[in-house]
PDB file of C-alpha atoms and ligand atoms in Angstrom:
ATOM      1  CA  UNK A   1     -35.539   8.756  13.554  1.00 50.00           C
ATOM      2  CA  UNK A   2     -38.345   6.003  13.240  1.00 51.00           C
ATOM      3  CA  UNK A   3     -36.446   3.627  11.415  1.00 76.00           C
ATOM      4  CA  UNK A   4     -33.894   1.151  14.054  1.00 89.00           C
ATOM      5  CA  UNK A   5     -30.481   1.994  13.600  1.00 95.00           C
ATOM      6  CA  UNK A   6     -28.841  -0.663  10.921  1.00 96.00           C
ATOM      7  CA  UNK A   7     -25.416  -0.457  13.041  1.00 97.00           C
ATOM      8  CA  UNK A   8     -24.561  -1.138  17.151  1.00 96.00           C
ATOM      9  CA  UNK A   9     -21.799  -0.131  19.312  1.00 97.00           C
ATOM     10  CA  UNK A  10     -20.582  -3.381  20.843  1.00 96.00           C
ATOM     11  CA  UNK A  11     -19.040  -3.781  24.261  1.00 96.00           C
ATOM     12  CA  UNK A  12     -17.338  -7.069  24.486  1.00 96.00           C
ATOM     13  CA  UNK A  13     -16.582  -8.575  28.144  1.00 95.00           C
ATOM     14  CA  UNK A  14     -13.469  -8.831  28.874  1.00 94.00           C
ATOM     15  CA  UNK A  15     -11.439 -11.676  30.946  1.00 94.00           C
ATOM     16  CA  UNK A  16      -8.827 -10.108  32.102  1.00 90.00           C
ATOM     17  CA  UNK A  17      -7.302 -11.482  35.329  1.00 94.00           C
ATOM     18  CA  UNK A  18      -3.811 -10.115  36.678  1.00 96.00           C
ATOM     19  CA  UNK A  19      -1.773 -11.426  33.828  1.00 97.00           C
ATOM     20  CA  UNK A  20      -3.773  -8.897  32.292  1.00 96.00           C
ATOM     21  CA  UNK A  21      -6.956  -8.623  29.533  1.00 95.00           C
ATOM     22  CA  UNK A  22      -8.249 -11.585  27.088  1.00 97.00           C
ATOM     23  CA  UNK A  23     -11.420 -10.598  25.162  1.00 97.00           C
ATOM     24  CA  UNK A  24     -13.599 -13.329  23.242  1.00 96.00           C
ATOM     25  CA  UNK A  25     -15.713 -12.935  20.277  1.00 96.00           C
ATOM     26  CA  UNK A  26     -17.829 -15.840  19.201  1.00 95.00           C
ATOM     27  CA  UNK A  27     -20.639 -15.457  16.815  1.00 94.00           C
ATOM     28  CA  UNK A  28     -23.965 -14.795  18.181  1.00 92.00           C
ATOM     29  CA  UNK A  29     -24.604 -11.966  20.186  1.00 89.00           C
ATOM     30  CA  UNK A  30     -21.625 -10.220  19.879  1.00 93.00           C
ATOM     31  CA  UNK A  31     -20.679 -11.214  15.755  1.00 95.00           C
ATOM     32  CA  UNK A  32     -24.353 -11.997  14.238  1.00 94.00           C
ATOM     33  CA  UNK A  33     -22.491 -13.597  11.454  1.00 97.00           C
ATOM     34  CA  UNK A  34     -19.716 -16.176   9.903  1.00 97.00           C
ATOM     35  CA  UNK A  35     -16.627 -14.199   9.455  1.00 98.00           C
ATOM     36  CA  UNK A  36     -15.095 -15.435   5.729  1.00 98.00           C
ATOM     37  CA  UNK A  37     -12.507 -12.073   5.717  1.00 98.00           C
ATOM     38  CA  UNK A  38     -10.719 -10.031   7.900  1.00 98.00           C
ATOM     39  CA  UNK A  39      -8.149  -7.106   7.292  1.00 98.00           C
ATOM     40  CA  UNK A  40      -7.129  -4.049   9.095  1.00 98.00           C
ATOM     41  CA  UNK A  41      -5.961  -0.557   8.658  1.00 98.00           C
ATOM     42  CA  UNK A  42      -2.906   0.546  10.368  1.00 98.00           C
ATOM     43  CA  UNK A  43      -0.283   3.111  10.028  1.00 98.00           C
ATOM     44  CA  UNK A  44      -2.735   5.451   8.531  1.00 98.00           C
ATOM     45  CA  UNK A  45      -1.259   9.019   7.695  1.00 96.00           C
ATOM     46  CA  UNK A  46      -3.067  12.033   8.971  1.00 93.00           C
ATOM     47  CA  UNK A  47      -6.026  13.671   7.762  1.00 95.00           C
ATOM     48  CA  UNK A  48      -6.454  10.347   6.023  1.00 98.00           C
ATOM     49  CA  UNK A  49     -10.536   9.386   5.150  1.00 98.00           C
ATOM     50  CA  UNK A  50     -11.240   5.836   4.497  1.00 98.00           C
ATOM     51  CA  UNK A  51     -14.331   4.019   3.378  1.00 98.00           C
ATOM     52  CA  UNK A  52     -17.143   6.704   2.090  1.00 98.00           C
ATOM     53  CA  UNK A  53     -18.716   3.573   1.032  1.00 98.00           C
ATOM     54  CA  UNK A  54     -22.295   1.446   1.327  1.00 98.00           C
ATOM     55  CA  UNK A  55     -22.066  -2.627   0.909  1.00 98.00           C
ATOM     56  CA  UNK A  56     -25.168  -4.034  -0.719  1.00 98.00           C
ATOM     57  CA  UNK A  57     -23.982  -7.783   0.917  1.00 98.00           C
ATOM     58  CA  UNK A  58     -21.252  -7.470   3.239  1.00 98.00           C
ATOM     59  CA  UNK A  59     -21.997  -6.753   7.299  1.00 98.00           C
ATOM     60  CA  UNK A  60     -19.254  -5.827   9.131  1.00 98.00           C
ATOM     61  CA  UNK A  61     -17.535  -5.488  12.667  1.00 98.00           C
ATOM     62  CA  UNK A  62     -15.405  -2.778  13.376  1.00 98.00           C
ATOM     63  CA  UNK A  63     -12.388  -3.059  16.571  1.00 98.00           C
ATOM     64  CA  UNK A  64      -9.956  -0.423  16.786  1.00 98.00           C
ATOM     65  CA  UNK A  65      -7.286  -2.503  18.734  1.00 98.00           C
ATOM     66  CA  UNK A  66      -5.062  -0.082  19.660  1.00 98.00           C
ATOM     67  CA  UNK A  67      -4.715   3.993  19.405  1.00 98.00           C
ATOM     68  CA  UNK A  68      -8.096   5.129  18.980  1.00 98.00           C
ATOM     69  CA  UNK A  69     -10.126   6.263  14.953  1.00 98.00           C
ATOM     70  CA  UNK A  70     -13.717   7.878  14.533  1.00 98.00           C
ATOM     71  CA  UNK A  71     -16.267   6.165  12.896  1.00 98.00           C
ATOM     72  CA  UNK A  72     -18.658   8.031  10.754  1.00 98.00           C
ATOM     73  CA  UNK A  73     -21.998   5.699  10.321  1.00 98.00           C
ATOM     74  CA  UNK A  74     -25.132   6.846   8.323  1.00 98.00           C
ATOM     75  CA  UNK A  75     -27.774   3.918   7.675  1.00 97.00           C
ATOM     76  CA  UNK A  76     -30.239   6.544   5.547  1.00 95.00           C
ATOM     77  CA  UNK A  77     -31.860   7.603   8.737  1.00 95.00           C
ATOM     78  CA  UNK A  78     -29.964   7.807  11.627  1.00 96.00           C
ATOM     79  CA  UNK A  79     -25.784   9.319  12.021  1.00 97.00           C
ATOM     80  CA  UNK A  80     -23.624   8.929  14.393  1.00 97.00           C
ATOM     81  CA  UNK A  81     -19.791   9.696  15.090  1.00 98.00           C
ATOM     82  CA  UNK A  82     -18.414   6.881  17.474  1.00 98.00           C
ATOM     83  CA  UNK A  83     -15.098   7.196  18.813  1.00 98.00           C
ATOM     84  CA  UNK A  84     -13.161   3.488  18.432  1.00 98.00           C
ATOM     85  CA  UNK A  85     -10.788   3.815  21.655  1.00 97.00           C
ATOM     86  CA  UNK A  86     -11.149   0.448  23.708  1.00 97.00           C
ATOM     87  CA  UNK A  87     -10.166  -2.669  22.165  1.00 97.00           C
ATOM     88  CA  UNK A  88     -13.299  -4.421  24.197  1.00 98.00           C
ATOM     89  CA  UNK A  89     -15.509  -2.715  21.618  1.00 98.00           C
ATOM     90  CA  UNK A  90     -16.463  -2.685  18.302  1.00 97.00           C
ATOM     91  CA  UNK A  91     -19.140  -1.140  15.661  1.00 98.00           C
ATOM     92  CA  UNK A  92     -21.571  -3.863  14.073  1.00 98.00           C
ATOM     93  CA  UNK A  93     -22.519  -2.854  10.501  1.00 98.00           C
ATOM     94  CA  UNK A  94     -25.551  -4.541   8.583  1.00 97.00           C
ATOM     95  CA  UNK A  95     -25.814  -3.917   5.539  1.00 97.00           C
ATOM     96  CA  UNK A  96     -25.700  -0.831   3.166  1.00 97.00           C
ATOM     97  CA  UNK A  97     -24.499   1.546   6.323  1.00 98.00           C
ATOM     98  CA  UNK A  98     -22.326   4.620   4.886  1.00 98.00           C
ATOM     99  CA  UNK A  99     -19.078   5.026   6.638  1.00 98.00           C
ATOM    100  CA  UNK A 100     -16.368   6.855   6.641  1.00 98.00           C
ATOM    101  CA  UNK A 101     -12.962   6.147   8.902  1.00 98.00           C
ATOM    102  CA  UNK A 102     -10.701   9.450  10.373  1.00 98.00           C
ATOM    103  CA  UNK A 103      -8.715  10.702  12.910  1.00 98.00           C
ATOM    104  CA  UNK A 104      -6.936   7.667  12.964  1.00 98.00           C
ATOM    105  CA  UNK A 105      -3.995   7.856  15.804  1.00 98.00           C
ATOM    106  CA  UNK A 106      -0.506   6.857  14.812  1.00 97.00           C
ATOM    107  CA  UNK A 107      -0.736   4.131  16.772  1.00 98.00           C
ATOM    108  CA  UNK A 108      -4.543   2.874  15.383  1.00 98.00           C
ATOM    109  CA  UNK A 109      -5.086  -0.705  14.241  1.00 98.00           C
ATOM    110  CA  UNK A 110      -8.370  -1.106  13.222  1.00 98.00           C
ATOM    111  CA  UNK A 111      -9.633  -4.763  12.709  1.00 98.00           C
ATOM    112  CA  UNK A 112     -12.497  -5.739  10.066  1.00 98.00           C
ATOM    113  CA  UNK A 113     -14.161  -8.292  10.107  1.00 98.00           C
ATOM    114  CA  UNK A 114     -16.858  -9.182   7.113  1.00 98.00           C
ATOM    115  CA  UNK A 115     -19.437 -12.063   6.194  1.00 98.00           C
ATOM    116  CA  UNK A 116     -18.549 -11.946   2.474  1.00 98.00           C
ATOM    117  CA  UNK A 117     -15.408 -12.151   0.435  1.00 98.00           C
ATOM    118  CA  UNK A 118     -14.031  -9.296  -1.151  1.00 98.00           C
ATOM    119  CA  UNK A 119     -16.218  -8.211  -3.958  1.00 98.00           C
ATOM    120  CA  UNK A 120     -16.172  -4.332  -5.639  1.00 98.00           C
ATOM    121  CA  UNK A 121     -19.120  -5.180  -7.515  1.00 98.00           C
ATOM    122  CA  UNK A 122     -21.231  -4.869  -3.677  1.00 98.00           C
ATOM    123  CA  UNK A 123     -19.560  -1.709  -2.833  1.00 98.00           C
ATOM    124  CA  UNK A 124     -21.848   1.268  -3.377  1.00 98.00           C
ATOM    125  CA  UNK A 125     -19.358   4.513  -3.714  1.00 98.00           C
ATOM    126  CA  UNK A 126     -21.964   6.754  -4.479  1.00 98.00           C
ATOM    127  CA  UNK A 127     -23.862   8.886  -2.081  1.00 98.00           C
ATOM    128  CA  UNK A 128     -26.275   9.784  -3.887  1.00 98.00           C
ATOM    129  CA  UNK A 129     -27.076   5.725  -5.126  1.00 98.00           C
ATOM    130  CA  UNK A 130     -26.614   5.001  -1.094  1.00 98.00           C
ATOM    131  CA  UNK A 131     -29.571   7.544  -0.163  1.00 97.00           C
ATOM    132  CA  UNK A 132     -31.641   5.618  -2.895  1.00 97.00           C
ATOM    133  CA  UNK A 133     -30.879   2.100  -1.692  1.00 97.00           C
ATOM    134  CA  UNK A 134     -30.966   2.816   1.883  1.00 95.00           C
ATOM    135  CA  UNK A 135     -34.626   4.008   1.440  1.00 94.00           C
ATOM    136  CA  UNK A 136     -36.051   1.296  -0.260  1.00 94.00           C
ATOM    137  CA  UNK A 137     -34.988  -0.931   2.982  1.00 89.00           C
TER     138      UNK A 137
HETATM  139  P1  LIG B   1     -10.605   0.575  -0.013  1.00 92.27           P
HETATM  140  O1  LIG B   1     -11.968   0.112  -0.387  1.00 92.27           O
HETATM  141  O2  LIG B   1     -10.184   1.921  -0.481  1.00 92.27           O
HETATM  142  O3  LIG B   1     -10.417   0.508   1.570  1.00 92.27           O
HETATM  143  P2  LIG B   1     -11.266   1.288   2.701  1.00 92.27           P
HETATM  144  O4  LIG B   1     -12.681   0.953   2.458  1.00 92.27           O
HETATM  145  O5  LIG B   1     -10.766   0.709   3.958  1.00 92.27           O
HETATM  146  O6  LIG B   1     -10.962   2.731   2.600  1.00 92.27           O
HETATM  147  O7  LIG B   1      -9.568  -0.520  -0.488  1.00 92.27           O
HETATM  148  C1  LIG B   1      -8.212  -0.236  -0.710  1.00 92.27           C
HETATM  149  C2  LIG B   1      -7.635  -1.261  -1.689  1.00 92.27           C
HETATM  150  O8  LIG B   1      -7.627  -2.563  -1.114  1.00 92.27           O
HETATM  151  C3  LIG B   1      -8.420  -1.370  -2.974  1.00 92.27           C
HETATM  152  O9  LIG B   1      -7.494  -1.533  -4.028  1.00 92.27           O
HETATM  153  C4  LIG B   1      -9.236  -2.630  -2.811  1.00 92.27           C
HETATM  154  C5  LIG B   1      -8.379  -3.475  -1.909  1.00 92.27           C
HETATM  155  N1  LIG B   1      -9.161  -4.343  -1.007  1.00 92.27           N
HETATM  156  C6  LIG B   1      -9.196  -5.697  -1.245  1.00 92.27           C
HETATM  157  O10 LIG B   1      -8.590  -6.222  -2.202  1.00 92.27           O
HETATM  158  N2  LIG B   1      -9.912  -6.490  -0.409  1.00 92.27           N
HETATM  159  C7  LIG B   1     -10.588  -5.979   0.661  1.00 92.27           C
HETATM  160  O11 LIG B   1     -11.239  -6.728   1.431  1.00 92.27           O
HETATM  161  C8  LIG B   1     -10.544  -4.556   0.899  1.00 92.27           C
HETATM  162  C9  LIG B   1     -11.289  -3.945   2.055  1.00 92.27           C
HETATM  163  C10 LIG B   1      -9.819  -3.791   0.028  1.00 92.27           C
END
């Protein structure tokens, strides 16, 4: 466990008054990067697994924004489950962090937010070639 860990849980602050809860995100602190994608998962079927991939170039930011999911994260070194189950926090991934999405809730909307466009050719979907890359970091 020498190595730092290559992915943060995030607590956001949240401005919520009595009209209820408004949460921010502006890059710096809390999104270390310019966000040029988002998507989300939602209405994900049970038992389902998602990712079980590494990104050579993409860094991402994880909020489950409503129901909660489990994220698997393995950055070569150091793994973690983290449960996603407040909306005032998300999972920071740098780069080339293995993860894998489950026990998504009915209800789970899980936000993504990425530095880099959509590209497959960045997307390592072998474990075996993530081990490799991860220890040459
Ligand atoms: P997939 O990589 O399986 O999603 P996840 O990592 O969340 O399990 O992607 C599912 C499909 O959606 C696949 O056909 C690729 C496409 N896709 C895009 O076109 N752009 C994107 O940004 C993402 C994440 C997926």
């Amino acid at each position: 466990m020498s190595k730092n860990k290559r992915y943060r849980l995030i607590s956001f602050p949240e401005l919520g008054d009595e009209r209820g809860n408004l949460v921010v995100i502006e890059k710096g602190e809390y999104l270390p990067f310019e966000i040029r994608r988002i998507f989300y998962i939602y209405g994900t079927k049970p038992n389902v697994e998602r990712g079980q991939h590494a990104n050579k170039e993409s860094e991402f930011l994880l909020i489950n924004l409503a129901g909660t999911c489990d994220i698997k994260v393995e950055d070569g070194v150091n793994t973690e489950v983290i449960r996603l189950s407040k909306a005032h926090q998300g999972v920071y991934l740098d780069r080339m962090v293995w993860k894998t999405m489950y026990n998504f809730s009915p209800e789970s909307i899980l936000l993504v937010a990425s530095n880099k466009k959509y590209n497959p050719e960045e997307y390592v979907r072998e474990y075996d070639v993530f081990q490799k890359l991860a220890s040459e970091i």
